[in-house]
GROMACS .gro file of N, CA and C in nm:
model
  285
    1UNK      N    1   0.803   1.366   0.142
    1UNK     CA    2   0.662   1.348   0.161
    1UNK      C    3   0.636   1.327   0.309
    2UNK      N    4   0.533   1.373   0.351
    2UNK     CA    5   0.541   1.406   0.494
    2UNK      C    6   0.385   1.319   0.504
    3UNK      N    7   0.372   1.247   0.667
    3UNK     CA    8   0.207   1.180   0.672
    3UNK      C    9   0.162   1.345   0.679
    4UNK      N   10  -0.006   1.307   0.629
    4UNK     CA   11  -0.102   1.402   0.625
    4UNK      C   12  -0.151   1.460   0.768
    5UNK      N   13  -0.087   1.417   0.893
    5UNK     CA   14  -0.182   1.479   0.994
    5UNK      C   15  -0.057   1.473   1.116
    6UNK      N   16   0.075   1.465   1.013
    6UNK     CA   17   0.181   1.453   1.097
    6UNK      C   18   0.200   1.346   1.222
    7UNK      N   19   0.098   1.213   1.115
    7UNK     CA   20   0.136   1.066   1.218
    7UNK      C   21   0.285   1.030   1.207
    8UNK      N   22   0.248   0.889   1.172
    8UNK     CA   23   0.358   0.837   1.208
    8UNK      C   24   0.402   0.743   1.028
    9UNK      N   25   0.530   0.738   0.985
    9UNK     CA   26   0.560   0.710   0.905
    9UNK      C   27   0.633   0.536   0.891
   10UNK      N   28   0.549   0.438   0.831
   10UNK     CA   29   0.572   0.318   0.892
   10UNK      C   30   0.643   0.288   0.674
   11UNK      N   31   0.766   0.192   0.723
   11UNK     CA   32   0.850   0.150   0.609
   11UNK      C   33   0.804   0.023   0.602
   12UNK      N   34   0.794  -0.083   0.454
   12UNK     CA   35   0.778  -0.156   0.394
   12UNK      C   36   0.941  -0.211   0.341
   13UNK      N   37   0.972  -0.326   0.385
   13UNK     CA   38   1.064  -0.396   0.301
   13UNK      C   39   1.119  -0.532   0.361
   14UNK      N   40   1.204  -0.573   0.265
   14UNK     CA   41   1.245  -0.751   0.333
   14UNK      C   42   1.279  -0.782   0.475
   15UNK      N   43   1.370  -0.639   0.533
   15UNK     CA   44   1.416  -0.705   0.660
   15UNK      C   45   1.470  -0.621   0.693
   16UNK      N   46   1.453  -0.528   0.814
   16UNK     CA   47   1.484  -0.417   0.910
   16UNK      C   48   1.412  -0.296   0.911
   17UNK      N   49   1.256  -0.326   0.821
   17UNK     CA   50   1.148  -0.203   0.856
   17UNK      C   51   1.069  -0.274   0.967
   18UNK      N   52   0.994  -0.176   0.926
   18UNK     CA   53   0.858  -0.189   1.050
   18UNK      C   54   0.742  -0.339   0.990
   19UNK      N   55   0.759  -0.342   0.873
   19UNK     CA   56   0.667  -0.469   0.807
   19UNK      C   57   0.762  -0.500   0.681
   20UNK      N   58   0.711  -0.652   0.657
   20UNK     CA   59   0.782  -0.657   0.560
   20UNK      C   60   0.656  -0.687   0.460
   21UNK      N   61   0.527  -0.661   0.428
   21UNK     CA   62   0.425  -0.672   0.352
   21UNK      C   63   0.347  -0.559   0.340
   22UNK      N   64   0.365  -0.492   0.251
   22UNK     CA   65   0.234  -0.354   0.254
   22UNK      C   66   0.115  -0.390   0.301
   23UNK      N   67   0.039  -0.498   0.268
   23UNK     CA   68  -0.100  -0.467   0.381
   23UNK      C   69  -0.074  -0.527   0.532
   24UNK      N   70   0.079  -0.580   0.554
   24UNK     CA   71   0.035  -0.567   0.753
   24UNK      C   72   0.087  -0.418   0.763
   25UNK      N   73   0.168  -0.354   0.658
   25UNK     CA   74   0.159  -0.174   0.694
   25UNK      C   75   0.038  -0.074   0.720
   26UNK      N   76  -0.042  -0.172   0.627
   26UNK     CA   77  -0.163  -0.115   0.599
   26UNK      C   78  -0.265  -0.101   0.741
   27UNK      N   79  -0.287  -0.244   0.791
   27UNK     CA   80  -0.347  -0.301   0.896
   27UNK      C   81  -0.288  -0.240   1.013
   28UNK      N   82  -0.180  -0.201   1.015
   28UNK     CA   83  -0.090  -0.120   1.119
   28UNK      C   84  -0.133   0.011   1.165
   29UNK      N   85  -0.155   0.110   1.017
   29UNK     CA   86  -0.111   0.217   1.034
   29UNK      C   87  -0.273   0.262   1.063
   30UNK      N   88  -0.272   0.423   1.107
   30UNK     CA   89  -0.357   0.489   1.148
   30UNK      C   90  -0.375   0.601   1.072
   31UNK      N   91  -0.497   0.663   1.085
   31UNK     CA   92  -0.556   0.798   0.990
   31UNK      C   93  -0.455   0.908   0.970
   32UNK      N   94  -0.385   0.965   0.853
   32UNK     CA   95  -0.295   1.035   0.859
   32UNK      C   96  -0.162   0.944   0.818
   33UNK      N   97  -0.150   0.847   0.803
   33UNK     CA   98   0.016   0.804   0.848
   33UNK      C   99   0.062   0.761   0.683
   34UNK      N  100   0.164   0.764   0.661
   34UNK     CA  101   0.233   0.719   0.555
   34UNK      C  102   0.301   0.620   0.556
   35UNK      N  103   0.277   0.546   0.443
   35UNK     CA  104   0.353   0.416   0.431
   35UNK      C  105   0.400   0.467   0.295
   36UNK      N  106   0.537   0.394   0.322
   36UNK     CA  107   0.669   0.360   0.227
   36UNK      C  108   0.717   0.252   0.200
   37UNK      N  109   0.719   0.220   0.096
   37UNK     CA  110   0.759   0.112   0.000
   37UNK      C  111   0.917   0.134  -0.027
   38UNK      N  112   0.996   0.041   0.127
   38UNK     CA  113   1.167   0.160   0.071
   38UNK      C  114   1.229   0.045  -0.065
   39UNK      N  115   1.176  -0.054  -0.111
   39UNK     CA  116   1.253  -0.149  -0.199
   39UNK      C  117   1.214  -0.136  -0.297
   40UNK      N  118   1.263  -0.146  -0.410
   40UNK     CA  119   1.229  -0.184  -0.532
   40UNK      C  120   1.174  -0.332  -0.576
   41UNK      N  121   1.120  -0.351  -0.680
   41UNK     CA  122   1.052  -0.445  -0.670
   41UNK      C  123   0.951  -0.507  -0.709
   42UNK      N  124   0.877  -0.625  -0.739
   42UNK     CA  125   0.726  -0.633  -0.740
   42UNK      C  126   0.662  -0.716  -0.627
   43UNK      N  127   0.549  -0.676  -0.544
   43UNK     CA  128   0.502  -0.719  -0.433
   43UNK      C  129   0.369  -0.796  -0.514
   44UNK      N  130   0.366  -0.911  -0.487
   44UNK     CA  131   0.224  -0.943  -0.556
   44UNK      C  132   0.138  -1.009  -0.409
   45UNK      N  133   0.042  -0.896  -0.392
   45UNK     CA  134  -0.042  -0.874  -0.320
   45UNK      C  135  -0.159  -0.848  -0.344
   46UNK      N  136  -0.237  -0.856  -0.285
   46UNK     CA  137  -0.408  -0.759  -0.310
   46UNK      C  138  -0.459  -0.707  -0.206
   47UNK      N  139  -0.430  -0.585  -0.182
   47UNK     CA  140  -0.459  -0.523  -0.121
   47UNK      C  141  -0.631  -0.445  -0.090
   48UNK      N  142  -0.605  -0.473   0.040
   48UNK     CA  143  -0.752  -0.444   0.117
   48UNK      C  144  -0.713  -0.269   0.245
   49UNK      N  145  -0.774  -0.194   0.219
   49UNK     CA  146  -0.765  -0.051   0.258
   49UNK      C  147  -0.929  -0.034   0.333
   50UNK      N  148  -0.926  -0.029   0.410
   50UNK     CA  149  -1.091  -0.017   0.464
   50UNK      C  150  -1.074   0.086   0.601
   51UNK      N  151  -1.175   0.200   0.565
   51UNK     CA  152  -1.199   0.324   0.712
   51UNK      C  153  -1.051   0.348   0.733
   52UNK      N  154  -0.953   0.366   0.616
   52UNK     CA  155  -0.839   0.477   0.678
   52UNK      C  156  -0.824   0.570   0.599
   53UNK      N  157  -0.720   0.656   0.639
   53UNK     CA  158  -0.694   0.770   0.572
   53UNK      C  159  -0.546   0.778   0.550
   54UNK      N  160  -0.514   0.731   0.454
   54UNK     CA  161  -0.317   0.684   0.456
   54UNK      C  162  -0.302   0.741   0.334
   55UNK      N  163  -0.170   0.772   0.356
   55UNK     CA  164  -0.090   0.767   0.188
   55UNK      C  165   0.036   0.629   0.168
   56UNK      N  166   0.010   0.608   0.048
   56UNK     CA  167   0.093   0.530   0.030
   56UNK      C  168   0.168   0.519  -0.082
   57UNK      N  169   0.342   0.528  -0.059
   57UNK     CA  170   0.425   0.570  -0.179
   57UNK      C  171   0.487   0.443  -0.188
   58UNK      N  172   0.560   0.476  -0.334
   58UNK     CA  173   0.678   0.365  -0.326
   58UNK      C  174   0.788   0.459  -0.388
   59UNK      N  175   0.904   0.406  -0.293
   59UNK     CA  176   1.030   0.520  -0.337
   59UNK      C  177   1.117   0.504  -0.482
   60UNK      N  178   1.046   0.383  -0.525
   60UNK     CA  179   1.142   0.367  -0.664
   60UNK      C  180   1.121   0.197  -0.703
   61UNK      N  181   1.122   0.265  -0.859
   61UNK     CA  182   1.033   0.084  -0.926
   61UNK      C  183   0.959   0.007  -0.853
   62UNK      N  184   0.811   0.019  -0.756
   62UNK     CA  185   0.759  -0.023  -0.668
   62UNK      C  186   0.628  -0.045  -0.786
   63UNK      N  187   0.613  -0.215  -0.766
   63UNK     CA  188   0.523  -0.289  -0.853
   63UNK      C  189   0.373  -0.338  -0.770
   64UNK      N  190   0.315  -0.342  -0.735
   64UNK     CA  191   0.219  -0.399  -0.713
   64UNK      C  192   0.109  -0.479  -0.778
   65UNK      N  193   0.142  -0.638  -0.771
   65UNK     CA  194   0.106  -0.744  -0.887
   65UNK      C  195  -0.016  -0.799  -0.816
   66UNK      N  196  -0.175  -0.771  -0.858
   66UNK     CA  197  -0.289  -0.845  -0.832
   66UNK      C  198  -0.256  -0.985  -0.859
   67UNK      N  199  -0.198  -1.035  -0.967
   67UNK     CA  200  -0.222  -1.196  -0.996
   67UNK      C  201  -0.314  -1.212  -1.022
   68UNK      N  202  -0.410  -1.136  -1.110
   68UNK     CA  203  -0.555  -1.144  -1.156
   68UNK      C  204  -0.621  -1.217  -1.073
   69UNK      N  205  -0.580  -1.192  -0.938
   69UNK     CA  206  -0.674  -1.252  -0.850
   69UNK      C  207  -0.755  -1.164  -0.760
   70UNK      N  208  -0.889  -1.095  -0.824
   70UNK     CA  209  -0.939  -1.019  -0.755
   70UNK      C  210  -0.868  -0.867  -0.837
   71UNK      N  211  -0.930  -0.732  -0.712
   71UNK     CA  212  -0.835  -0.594  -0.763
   71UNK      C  213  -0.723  -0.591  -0.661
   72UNK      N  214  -0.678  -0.526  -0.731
   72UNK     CA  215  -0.529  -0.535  -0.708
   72UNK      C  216  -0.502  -0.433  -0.543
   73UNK      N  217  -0.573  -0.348  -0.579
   73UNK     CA  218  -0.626  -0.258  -0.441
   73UNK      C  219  -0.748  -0.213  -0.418
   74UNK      N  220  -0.814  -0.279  -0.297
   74UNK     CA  221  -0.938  -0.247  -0.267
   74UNK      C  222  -0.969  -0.112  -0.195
   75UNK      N  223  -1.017  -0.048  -0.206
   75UNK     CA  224  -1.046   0.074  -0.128
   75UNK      C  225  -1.153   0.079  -0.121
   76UNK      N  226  -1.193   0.074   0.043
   76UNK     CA  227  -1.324   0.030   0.081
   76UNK      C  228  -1.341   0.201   0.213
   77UNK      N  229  -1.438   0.287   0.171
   77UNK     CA  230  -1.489   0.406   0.248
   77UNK      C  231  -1.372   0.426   0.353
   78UNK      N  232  -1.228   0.521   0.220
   78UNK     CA  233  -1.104   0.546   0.263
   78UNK      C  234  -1.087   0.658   0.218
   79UNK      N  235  -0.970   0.765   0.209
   79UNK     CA  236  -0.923   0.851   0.151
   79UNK      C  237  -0.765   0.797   0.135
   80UNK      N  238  -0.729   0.757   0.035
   80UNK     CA  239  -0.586   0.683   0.031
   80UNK      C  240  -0.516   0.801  -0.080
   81UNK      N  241  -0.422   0.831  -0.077
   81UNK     CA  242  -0.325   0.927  -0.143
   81UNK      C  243  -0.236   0.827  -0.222
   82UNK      N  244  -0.193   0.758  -0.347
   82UNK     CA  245  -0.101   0.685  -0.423
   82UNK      C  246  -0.008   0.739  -0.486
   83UNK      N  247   0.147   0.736  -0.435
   83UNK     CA  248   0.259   0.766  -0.512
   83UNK      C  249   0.342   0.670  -0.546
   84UNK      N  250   0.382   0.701  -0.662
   84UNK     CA  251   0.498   0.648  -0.718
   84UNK      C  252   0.501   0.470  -0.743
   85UNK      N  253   0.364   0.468  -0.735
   85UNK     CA  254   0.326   0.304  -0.775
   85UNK      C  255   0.298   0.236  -0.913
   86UNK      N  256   0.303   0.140  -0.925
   86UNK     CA  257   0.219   0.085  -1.043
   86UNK      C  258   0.176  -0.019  -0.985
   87UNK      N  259   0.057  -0.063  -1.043
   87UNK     CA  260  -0.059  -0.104  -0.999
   87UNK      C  261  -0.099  -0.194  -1.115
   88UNK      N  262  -0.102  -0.304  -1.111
   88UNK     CA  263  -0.092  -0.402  -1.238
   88UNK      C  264  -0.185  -0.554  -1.227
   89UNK      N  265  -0.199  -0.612  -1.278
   89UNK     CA  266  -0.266  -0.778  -1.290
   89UNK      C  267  -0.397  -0.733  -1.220
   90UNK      N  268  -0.511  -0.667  -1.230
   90UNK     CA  269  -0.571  -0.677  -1.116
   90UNK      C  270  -0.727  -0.695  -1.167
   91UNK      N  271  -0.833  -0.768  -1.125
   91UNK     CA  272  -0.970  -0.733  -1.212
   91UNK      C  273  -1.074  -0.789  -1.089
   92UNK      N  274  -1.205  -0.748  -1.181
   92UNK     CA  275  -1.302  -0.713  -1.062
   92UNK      C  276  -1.380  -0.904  -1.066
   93UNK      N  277  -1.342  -1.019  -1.112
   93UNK     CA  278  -1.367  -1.148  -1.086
   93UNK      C  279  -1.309  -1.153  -0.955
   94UNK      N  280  -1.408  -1.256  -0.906
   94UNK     CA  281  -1.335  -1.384  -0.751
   94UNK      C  282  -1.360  -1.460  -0.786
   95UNK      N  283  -1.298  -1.581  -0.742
   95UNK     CA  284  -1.338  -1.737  -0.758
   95UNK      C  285  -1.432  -1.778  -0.659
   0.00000   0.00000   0.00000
């Protein structure tokens, strides 16, 4: 899988990528760029996506756990591409 505009390809994992949290990948990356999820796993996060244009994979058993806190991924006036994810706990309440 290649980024969409031939950016730059930023990795997700515990210790020797570029981030170790998908949304500081997120917050990182730029229009076009791909993020990779290289671990297996469940990340329980909630993700916020706002004015980019990313794809974002996960290379294998890549979980993404809302914690019914909030959605699980926000996509706020983006074009986001999703592979190989699951996408779980997530709903449209806040406290």
């Amino acid at each position: 899988m290649e980024p969409r505009s031939g950016r730059d390809t930023l990795q997700v994992c515990s210790s020797g990528c570029d981030h170790t949290t998908i949304q500081a990948a997120i917050d990182a990356s730029s229009d076009g760029d791909l993020i990779v999820v290289m671990e297996a796993g469940t990340y329980f996060e909630n993700l916020v996506i706002t004015n980019k244009n990313i794809t974002l994979a996960g290379l294998i058993d890549v979980i993404v756990d809302g914690g019914m806190n909030g959605p699980t991924i926000d996509i706020i006036v983006s074009d986001v591409e999703l592979y190989q994810l699951v996408i779980q706990n997530g709903n449209n309440e806040t406290e």
